[in-house]
Amino acid sequence: MTSEELHEQMIAAMKAKDKTRLSIIRQVIGEVKNIEVNERRDATETDVDNMIKRLIKQTNETLEMSIKAANNQERTDTLTEQVKILESLLPEQVTGDALIALIEQTIAELGATSKKDMGRVMGALTKATGGNFDKPMAAKEVGARLI
C-alpha cells in the first residue's frame, strides 16, 4: 500500500464516519511520516507494508494480554477489530494452490533437491511475494518436497 492509497483510505473512513478505521489509518500515516522524517526519504510500499506488519504484531501481543487478563471484553473486541483493519491494509497473502504452484516453480528454478536448499527456496519465495505468503504452510510444503 502506498502513502497515496493510505490518504484515500483515510478520506473514505472520514466520509463513512468510521472512527475506529480512521484512527488506525491515522496511526499508520503517522508511522509513515516518522520513516520519512527520520530517514530523510520517501517511504516505499515495502516500508509501509513492513510497518503495518509490525503494528499487527504489536496489536496482537496486546490482544493476547487482554484475552489472558479477561477483565475488559470491550477492549478485547476493539483490539480484534483493529487487527482486522490493519490486515485489510496489507496486500492479499499467497495461500493454497497458488502458493503450492509457486513453491514447485521455485524449487524447479533453483534446482533444489535436499533439505539444505530449504533456506534458498524460502528466501526466493519471500523475494517473489514480498513476504506476503503463508510461511508455516510454505515451510511444510517445501520440507515435504525436499529430501
Short mmCIF file of C-alpha atoms in Angstrom, two decimals:
data_model
loop_
_atom_site.label_atom_id
_atom_site.label_comp_id
_atom_site.label_asym_id
_atom_site.label_seq_id
_atom_site.Cartn_x
_atom_site.Cartn_y
_atom_site.Cartn_z
CA MET A 1 0.00 0.00 0.00
CA THR A 2 1.34 3.42 -0.91
CA SER A 3 1.06 6.66 1.03
CA GLU A 4 -1.45 7.96 -1.52
CA GLU A 5 -3.64 4.90 -1.04
CA LEU A 6 -3.49 5.43 2.73
CA HIS A 7 -4.69 9.01 2.30
CA GLU A 8 -7.56 7.80 0.07
CA GLN A 9 -8.49 5.22 2.75
CA MET A 10 -8.42 7.97 5.39
CA ILE A 11 -10.76 10.17 3.36
CA ALA A 12 -13.12 7.23 2.80
CA ALA A 13 -13.12 6.47 6.54
CA MET A 14 -13.91 10.13 7.29
CA LYS A 15 -16.82 10.12 4.86
CA ALA A 16 -18.12 6.85 6.30
CA LYS A 17 -17.70 8.23 9.84
CA ASP A 18 -15.82 5.03 10.77
CA LYS A 19 -13.89 6.29 13.81
CA THR A 20 -12.00 3.05 14.50
CA ARG A 21 -10.77 2.66 10.92
CA LEU A 22 -9.89 6.36 10.76
CA SER A 23 -7.88 6.10 13.97
CA ILE A 24 -5.91 3.09 12.69
CA ILE A 25 -5.21 4.69 9.32
CA ARG A 26 -4.05 7.89 11.01
CA GLN A 27 -1.71 5.81 13.18
CA VAL A 28 -0.29 4.14 10.07
CA ILE A 29 0.14 7.51 8.31
CA GLY A 30 1.93 8.84 11.40
CA GLU A 31 4.35 5.91 11.32
CA VAL A 32 4.97 6.52 7.60
CA LYS A 33 5.75 10.18 8.35
CA ASN A 34 8.19 9.04 11.06
CA ILE A 35 10.02 6.93 8.48
CA GLU A 36 10.14 9.84 6.05
CA VAL A 37 11.37 12.33 8.68
CA ASN A 38 13.85 10.08 10.50
CA GLU A 39 15.40 8.59 7.37
CA ARG A 40 15.01 11.70 5.18
CA ARG A 41 13.49 9.81 2.26
CA ASP A 42 10.09 8.91 0.88
CA ALA A 43 8.60 5.75 2.34
CA THR A 44 8.36 2.92 -0.16
CA GLU A 45 5.49 0.47 -0.48
CA THR A 46 7.68 -2.15 1.20
CA ASP A 47 8.30 0.23 4.13
CA VAL A 48 4.57 0.76 4.54
CA ASP A 49 3.83 -2.99 4.39
CA ASN A 50 6.58 -3.82 6.90
CA MET A 51 5.35 -1.09 9.24
CA ILE A 52 1.76 -2.39 9.03
CA LYS A 53 3.01 -5.92 9.81
CA ARG A 54 4.86 -4.52 12.84
CA LEU A 55 1.70 -2.77 14.04
CA ILE A 56 -0.27 -6.01 13.57
CA LYS A 57 2.28 -7.88 15.67
CA GLN A 58 2.16 -5.25 18.44
CA THR A 59 -1.64 -5.15 18.43
CA ASN A 60 -1.81 -8.97 18.51
CA GLU A 61 0.51 -9.05 21.52
CA THR A 62 -1.70 -6.53 23.32
CA LEU A 63 -4.77 -8.54 22.31
CA GLU A 64 -3.28 -11.74 23.75
CA MET A 65 -2.58 -9.98 27.05
CA SER A 66 -6.12 -8.59 27.09
CA ILE A 67 -7.56 -12.06 26.49
CA LYS A 68 -5.42 -13.54 29.28
CA ALA A 69 -6.49 -10.79 31.68
CA ALA A 70 -10.14 -11.42 30.72
CA ASN A 71 -11.32 -8.34 32.58
CA ASN A 72 -12.30 -5.97 29.77
CA GLN A 73 -14.28 -7.54 26.92
CA GLU A 74 -14.83 -4.16 25.23
CA ARG A 75 -11.06 -3.60 24.92
CA THR A 76 -10.58 -7.12 23.57
CA ASP A 77 -13.27 -6.54 20.93
CA THR A 78 -11.69 -3.21 19.95
CA LEU A 79 -8.24 -4.77 19.58
CA THR A 80 -9.68 -7.60 17.48
CA GLU A 81 -11.32 -5.07 15.18
CA GLN A 82 -8.05 -3.10 14.93
CA VAL A 83 -6.15 -6.22 13.86
CA LYS A 84 -8.75 -6.92 11.16
CA ILE A 85 -8.47 -3.34 9.87
CA LEU A 86 -4.67 -3.49 9.80
CA GLU A 87 -4.74 -6.84 7.99
CA SER A 88 -7.11 -5.37 5.39
CA LEU A 89 -4.46 -2.73 4.59
CA LEU A 90 -1.93 -5.39 3.56
CA PRO A 91 -1.83 -6.99 0.11
CA GLU A 92 -3.58 -10.36 -0.03
CA GLN A 93 -1.34 -13.24 1.00
CA VAL A 94 -0.48 -16.05 -1.39
CA THR A 95 -2.02 -19.25 0.00
CA GLY A 96 -3.41 -22.60 -1.07
CA ASP A 97 -2.96 -23.85 -4.62
CA ALA A 98 -1.30 -20.63 -5.79
CA LEU A 99 1.35 -21.00 -3.08
CA ILE A 100 1.94 -24.68 -3.90
CA ALA A 101 2.36 -23.84 -7.60
CA LEU A 102 4.82 -21.06 -6.71
CA ILE A 103 6.76 -23.45 -4.44
CA GLU A 104 7.03 -26.07 -7.19
CA GLN A 105 8.13 -23.42 -9.70
CA THR A 106 10.74 -22.02 -7.30
CA ILE A 107 12.16 -25.47 -6.48
CA ALA A 108 12.43 -26.23 -10.19
CA GLU A 109 14.10 -22.88 -10.98
CA LEU A 110 16.64 -23.25 -8.18
CA GLY A 111 17.23 -26.96 -8.82
CA ALA A 112 16.71 -27.59 -5.12
CA THR A 113 16.89 -31.26 -4.12
CA SER A 114 17.81 -31.53 -0.44
CA LYS A 115 16.76 -30.02 2.88
CA LYS A 116 19.96 -27.96 2.72
CA ASP A 117 18.31 -25.94 -0.06
CA MET A 118 15.27 -25.05 2.05
CA GLY A 119 16.67 -21.67 3.08
CA ARG A 120 17.33 -20.71 -0.54
CA VAL A 121 13.82 -21.77 -1.55
CA MET A 122 12.16 -19.85 1.31
CA GLY A 123 14.31 -16.80 0.52
CA ALA A 124 13.29 -16.94 -3.14
CA LEU A 125 9.62 -17.25 -2.13
CA THR A 126 9.97 -14.23 0.14
CA LYS A 127 11.57 -12.23 -2.66
CA ALA A 128 8.95 -13.33 -5.22
CA THR A 129 5.96 -12.48 -3.00
CA GLY A 130 7.39 -9.62 -0.98
CA GLY A 131 6.94 -11.77 2.13
CA ASN A 132 3.17 -11.98 1.62
CA PHE A 133 2.67 -15.72 1.87
CA ASP A 134 1.65 -18.27 4.48
CA LYS A 135 5.12 -19.07 5.84
CA PRO A 136 4.24 -22.08 8.04
CA MET A 137 2.35 -23.73 5.19
CA ALA A 138 5.17 -22.94 2.76
CA ALA A 139 7.81 -24.37 5.10
CA LYS A 140 5.78 -27.57 5.48
CA GLU A 141 5.27 -27.92 1.71
CA VAL A 142 8.93 -27.16 0.86
CA GLY A 143 10.11 -29.62 3.52
CA ALA A 144 7.82 -32.31 2.11
CA ARG A 145 9.19 -31.80 -1.42
CA LEU A 146 12.88 -31.80 -0.48
CA ILE A 147 14.63 -34.96 0.67
#
